CSV table of C-alpha atoms in Angstrom, one decimal:
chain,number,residue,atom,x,y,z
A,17,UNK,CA,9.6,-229.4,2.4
A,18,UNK,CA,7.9,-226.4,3.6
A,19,UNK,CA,4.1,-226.7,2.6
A,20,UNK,CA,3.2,-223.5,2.7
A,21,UNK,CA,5.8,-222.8,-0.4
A,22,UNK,CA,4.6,-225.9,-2.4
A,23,UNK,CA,0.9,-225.6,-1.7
A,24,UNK,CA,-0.1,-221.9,-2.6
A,25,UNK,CA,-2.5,-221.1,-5.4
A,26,UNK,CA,-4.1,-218.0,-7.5
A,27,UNK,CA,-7.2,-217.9,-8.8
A,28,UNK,CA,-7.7,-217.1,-12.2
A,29,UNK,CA,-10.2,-214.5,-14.3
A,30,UNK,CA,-12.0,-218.1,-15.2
A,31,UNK,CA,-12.6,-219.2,-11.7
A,32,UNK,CA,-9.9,-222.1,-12.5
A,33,UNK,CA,-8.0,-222.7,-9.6
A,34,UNK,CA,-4.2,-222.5,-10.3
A,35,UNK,CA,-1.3,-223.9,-8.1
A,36,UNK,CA,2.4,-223.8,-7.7
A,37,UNK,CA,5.2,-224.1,-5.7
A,38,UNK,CA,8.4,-222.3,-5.1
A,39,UNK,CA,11.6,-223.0,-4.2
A,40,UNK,CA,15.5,-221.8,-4.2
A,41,UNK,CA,15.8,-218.6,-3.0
A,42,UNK,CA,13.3,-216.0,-2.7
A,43,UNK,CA,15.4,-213.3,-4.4
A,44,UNK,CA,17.1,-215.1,-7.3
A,45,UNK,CA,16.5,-215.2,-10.9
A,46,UNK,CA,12.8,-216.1,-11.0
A,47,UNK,CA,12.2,-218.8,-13.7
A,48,UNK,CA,9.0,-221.1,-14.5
A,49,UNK,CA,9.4,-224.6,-14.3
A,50,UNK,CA,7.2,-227.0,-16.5
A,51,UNK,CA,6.9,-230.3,-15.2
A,52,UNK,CA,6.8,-233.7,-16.8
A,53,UNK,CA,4.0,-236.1,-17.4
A,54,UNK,CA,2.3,-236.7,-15.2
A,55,UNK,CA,3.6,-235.1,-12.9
A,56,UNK,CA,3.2,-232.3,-10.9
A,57,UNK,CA,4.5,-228.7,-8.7
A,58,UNK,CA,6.2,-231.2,-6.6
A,59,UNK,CA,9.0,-232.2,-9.5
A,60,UNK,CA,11.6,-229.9,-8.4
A,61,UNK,CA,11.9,-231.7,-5.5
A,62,UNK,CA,13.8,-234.7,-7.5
A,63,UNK,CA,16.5,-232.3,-7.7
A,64,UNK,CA,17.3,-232.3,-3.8
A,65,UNK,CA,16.7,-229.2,-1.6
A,66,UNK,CA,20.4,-228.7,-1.3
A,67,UNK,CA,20.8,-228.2,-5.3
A,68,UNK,CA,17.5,-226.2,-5.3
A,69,UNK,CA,18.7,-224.0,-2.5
A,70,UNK,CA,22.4,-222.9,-4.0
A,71,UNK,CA,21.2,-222.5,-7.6
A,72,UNK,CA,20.5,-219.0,-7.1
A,73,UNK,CA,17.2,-219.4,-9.0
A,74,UNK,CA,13.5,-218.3,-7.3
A,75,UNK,CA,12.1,-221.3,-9.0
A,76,UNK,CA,8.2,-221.5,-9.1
A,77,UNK,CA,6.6,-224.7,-10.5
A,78,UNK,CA,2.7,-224.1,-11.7
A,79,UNK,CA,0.2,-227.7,-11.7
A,80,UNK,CA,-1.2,-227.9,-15.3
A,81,UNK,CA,-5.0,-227.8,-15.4
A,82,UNK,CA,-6.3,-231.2,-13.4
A,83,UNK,CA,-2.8,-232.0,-12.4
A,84,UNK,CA,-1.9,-231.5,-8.7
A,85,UNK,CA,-4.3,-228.7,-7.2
A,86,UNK,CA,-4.9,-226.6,-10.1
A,87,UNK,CA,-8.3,-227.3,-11.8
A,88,UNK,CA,-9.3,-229.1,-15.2
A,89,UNK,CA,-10.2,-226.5,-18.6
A,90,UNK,CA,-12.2,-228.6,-20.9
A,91,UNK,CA,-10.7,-228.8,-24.4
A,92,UNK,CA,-7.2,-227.2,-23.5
A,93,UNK,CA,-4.5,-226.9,-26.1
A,94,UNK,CA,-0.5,-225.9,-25.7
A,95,UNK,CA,-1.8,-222.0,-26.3
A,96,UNK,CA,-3.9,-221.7,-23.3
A,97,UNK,CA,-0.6,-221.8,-21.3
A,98,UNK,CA,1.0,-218.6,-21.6
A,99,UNK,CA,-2.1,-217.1,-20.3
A,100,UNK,CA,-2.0,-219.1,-17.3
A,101,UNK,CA,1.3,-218.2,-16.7
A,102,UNK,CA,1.3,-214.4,-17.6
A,103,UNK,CA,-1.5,-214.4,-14.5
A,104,UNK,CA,0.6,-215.9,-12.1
A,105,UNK,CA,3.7,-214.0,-13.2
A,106,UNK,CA,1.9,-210.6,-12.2
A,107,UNK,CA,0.1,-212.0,-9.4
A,108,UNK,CA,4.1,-212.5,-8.2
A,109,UNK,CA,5.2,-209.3,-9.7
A,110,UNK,CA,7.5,-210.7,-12.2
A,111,UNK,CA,7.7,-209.1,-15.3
A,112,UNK,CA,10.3,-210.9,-17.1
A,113,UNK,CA,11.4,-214.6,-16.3
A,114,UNK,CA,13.2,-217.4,-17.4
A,115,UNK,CA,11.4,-220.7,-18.8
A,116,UNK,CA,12.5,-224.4,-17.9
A,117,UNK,CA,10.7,-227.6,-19.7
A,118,UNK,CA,11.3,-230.9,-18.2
A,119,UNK,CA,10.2,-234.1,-20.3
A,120,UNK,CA,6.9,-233.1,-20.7
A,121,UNK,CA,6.7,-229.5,-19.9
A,122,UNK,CA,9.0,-229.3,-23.0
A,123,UNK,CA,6.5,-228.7,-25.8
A,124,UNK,CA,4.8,-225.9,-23.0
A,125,UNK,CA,8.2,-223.6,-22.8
A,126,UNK,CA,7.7,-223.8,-26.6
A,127,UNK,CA,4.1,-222.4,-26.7
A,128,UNK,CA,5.3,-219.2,-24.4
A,129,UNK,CA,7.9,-218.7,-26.5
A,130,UNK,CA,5.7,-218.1,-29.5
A,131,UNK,CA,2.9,-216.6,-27.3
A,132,UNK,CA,5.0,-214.0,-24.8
A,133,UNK,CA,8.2,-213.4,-25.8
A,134,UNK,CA,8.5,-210.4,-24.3
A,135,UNK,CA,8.3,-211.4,-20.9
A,136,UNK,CA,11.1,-214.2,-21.3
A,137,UNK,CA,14.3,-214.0,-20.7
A,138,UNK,CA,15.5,-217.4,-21.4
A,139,UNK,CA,13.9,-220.9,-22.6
A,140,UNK,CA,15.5,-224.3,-22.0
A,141,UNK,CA,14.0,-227.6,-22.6
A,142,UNK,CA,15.3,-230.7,-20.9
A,143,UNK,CA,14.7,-234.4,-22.2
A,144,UNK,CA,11.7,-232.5,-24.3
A,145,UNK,CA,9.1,-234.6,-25.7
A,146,UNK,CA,7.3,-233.4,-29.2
A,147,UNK,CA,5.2,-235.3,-31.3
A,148,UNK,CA,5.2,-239.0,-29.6
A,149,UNK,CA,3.4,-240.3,-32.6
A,150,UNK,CA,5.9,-239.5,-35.2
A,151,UNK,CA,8.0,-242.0,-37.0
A,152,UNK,CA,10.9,-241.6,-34.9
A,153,UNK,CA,9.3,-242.6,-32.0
A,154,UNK,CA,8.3,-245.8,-33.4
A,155,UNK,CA,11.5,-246.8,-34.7
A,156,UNK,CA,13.9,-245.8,-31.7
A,157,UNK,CA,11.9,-246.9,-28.6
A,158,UNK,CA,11.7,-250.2,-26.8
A,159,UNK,CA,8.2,-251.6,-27.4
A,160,UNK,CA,7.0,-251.6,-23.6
A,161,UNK,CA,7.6,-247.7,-23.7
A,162,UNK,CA,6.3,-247.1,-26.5
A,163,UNK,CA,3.0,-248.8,-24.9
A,164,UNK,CA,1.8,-245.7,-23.0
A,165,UNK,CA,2.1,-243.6,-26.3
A,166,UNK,CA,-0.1,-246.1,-28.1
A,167,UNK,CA,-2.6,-246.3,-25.6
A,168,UNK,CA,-3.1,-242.7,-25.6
A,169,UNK,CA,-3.2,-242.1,-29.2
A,170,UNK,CA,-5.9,-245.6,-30.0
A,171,UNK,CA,-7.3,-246.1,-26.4
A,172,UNK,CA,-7.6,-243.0,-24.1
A,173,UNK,CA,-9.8,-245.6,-21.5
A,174,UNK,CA,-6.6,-247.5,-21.0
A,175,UNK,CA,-4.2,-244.7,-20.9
A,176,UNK,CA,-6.2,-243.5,-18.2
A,177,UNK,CA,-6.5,-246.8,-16.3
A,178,UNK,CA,-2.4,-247.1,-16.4
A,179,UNK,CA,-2.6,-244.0,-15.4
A,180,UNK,CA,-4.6,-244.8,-12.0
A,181,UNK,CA,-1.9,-247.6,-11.2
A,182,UNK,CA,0.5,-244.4,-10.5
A,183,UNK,CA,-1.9,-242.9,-8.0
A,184,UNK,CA,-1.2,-245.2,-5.1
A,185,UNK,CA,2.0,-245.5,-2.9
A,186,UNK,CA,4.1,-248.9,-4.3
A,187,UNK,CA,3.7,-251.2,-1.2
A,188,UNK,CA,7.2,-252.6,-2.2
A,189,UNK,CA,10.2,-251.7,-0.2
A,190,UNK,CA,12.9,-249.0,-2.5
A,191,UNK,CA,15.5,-251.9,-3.5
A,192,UNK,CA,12.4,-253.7,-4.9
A,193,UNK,CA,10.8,-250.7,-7.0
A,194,UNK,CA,14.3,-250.1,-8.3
A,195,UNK,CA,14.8,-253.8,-9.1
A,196,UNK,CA,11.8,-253.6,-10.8
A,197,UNK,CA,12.7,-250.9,-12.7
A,198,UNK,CA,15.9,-251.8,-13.5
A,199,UNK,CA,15.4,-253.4,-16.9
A,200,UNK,CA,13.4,-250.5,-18.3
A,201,UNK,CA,16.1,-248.1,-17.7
A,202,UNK,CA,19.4,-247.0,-19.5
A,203,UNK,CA,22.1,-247.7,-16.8
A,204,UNK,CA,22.6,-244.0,-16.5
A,205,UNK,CA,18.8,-243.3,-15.2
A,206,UNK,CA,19.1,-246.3,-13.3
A,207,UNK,CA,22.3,-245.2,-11.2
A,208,UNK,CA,20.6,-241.1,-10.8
A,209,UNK,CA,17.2,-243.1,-9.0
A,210,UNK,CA,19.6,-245.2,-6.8
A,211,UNK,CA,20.9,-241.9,-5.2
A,212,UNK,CA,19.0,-241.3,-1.6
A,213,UNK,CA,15.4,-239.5,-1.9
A,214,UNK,CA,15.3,-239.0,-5.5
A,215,UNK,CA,12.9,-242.4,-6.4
A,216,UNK,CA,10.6,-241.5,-3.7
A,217,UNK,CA,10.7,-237.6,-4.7
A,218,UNK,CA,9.7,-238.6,-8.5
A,219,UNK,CA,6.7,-241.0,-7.4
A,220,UNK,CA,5.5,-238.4,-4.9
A,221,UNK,CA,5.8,-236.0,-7.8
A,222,UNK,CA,4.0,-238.3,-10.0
A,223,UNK,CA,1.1,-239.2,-7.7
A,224,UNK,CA,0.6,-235.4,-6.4
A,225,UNK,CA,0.2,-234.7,-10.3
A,226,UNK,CA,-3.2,-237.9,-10.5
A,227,UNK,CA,-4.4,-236.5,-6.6
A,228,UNK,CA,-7.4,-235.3,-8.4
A,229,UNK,CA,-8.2,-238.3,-10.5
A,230,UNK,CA,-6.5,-239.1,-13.7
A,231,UNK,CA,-8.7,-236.6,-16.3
A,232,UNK,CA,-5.9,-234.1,-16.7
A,233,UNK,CA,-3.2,-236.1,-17.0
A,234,UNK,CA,-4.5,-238.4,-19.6
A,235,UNK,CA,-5.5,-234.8,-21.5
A,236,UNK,CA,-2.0,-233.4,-21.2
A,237,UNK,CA,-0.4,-236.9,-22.4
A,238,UNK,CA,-3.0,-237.1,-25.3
A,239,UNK,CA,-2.2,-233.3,-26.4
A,240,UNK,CA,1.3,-235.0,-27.6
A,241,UNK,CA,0.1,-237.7,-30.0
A,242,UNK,CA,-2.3,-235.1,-32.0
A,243,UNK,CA,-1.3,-231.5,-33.7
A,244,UNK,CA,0.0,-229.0,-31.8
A,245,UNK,CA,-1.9,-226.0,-32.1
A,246,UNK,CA,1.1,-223.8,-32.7
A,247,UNK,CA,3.8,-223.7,-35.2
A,248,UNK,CA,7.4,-224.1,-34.0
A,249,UNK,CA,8.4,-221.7,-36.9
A,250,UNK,CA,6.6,-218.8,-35.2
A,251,UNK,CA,8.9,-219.0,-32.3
A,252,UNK,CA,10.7,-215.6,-32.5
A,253,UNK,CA,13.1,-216.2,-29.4
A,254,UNK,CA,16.3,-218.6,-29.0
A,255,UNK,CA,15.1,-221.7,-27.4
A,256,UNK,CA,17.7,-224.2,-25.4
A,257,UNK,CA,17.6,-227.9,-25.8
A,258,UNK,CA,19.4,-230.3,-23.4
A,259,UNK,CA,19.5,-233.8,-24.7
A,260,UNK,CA,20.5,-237.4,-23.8
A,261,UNK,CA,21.6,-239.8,-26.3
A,262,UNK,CA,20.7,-242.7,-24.4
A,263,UNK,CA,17.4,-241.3,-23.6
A,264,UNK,CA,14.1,-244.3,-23.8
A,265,UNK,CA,11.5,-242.4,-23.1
A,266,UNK,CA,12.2,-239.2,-26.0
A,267,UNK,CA,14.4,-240.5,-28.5
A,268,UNK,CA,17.3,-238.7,-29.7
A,269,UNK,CA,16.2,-238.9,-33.3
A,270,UNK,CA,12.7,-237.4,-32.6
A,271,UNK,CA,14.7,-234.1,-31.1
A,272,UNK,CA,17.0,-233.8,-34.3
A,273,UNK,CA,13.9,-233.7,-36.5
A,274,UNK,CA,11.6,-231.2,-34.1
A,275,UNK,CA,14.7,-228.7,-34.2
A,276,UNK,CA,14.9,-228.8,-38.1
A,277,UNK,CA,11.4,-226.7,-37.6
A,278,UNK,CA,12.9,-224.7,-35.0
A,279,UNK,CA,15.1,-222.3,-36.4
A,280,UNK,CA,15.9,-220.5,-33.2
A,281,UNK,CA,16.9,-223.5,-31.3
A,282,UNK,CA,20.3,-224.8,-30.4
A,283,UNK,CA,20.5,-228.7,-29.4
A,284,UNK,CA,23.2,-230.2,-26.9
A,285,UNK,CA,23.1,-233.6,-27.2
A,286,UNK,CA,24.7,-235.6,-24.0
A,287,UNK,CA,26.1,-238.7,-25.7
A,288,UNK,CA,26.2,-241.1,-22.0
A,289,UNK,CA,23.0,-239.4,-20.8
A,290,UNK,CA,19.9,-240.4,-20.8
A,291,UNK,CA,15.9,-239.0,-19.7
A,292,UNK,CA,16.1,-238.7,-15.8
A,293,UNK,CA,20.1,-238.3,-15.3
A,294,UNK,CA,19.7,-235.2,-17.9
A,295,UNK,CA,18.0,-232.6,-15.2
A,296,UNK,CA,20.0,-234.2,-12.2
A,297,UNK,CA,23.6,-234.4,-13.5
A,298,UNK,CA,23.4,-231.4,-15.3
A,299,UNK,CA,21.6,-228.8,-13.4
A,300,UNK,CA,24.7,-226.2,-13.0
A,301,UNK,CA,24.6,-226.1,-16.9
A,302,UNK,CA,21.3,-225.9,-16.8
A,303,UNK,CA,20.9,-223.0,-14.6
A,304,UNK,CA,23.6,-221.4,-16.1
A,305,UNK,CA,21.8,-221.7,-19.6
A,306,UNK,CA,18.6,-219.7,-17.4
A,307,UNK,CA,20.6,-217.1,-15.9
A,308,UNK,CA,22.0,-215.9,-19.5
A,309,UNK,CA,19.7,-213.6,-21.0
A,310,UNK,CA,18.9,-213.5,-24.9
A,311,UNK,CA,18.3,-210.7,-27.2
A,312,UNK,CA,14.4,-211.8,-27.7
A,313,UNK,CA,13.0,-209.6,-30.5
C-alpha cells in the first residue's frame, strides 16, 4: 500500500482537516467512495489491490469528519457532505464524478445526490443502511446486531465504549477471529473474510477510522437512528442500489421500504448474498453500474 496515496489531505475553507486516499488507476473514471461505519479511507483496500488496480476506476476514498485523519465538525448532518466533497473534487480538478456508498456511506451518496447533481455522473449504493431505527430493523435482525443500533439510539456512552473495543489490534491469531466470528455471520460473508488479506484489510480499515478517538464515529453511527435532514423525494438523479438478501447487518426489508420514497432508485436484490460478499463478489457489476452515465437533470 503506497502511503503517500492513502495518506494525503486538503484543507478546507473551515480550517477542518480533510483526508483521502486514492487508488486504481490515476487516469480512470474518477468516482467517490463512501465508506462504512466506522470505518475509514483505508476500506477500499478489502477489495484487494489487484481488483482495485484493473477496475479502470481512479477511486478516491475521503475520512468522514473525526474518522481516520480528517477532523471532527460539531453538530454535522448528512447535508454538510456534499460540500466536503465539492472541495476536494476541485482541489483534484474533477468536475463531474461517479458516487459509490458502502454500508454506511450509503445514506451519504444519497445526500450528494439531492445536494450536487450536477457534478455526478453516477450513484450506487451497496449493502446501504437508512433509518436503523425503523420497524424493519427490529423485526428482521438477530438481537446481538441489533445491539449496536440500540446502544446508539438509548445510550450514546456505551455505543462509544463498544466502539473503543475496535480500536486495538485483536491479539488472537486469524483462524481464531474468524472462529469467533463465525456465528454472527451468514455463510456467505463468512466464506468472502476467509479469503487471504481481506479480514485483516477490514479491521485495519475499521481501526484507522477510531485512530482519533471514537467521537466521530459514534456521531456518524448516531446520525442513522434520528431524522435525516434531507428528503429522499428531492433526489432528482437515478440512484443504484445493490442488495443482499441474506444481509444481517441492513435487512432486506428495510431497503424495499427506503426505495418506496425514492422514486429514482432501482434496487437489485442478490438473493445468496449477504453484507460484506455484496462489494467483494460483485465489484465488476458494480463498476460497470459507475462507469455508465445517467441523464441527471
Amino acid at each position: 500500500m503506497d502511503t503517500e496515496k492513502t495518506n494525503q489531505t486538503i484543507q478546507l475553507p473551515d480550517g477542518r482537516r480533510l483526508a483521502y486516499a486514492e487508488y486504481g488507476s490515476p487516469g480512470g473514471i474518477p468516482i467517490f467512495y463512501f465508506h462504512g461505519t466506522p470505518s475509514s479511507r483505508l476500506e477500499p483496500m478489502v477489495l484487494g489491490e489487484e481488483s482495485l488496480a484493473s477496475s479502470g476506476l481512479r477511486i478516491i476514498a475521503p475520512d468522514r469528519p473525526g474518522m481516520g485523519l480528517s477532523d471532527f465538525k460539531p453538530g454535522r448532518g448528512f447535508l454538510d457532505w456534499p460540500a466536503d466533497v465539492v472541495q476536494l473534487a476541485d482541489h483534484l480538478g474533477l468536475r463531474r464524478f461517479a458516487l459509490l456508498g458502502n454500508s454506511g456511506g450509503g445514506a451519504y451518496v444519497a445526500a450528494c445526490a439531492v445536494c450536487i447533481p450536477e457534478r455526478v455522473t453516477s450513484a450506487v449504493i451497496v449493502s446501504g443502511a437508512w433509518r436503523m431505527d425503523a420497524p424493519e430493523v427490529a423485526g428482521n435482525l438477530p438481537f446481538v446486531n441489533r445491539i449496536f443500533w440500540i446502544l446508539a439510539r438509548r445510550f450514546p456512552p456505551g455505543l462509544r465504549l463498544l466502539l473503543s473495543t475496535m480500536r486495538q489490534p485483536g491479539k488472537a491469531s486469524h483462524d481464531t477471529e474468524l472462529a469467533k466470528m463465525r456465528p454472527h455471520l451468514p455463510p456467505v460473508d463468512y466464506a468472502v473474510m476467509s479469503e487471504p488479506g481481506r479480514l485483516e484489510a477490514l479491521q485495519h480499515a475499521i481501526r484507522e477510522g477510531l485512530r482519533s478517538g471514537t467521537s466521530g464515529a459514534a456521531w456518524d453511527v448516531r446520525m442513522y437512528v434520528n431524522a435525516f435532514n434531507f428528503s429522499l423525494a428531492d433526489i432528482p438523479i437515478p440512484v443504484l442500489l445493490f442488495h443482499g438478501v441474506q444481509d444481517r447487518n441492513v435487512p432486506i426489508a428495510l431497503v424495499r421500504s427506503f426505495v418506496r420514497d425514492l422514486p429514482t432508485a432501482t434496487l437489485t436484490e442478490f438473493p445468496e448474498d449477504a453484507h460484506l460478499s455484496m462489494l467483494c463478489c460483485h465489484f465488476e457489476k458494480i463498476v460497470s453500474a459507475l462507469k455508465k452515465p445517467e441523464t441527471n437533470l
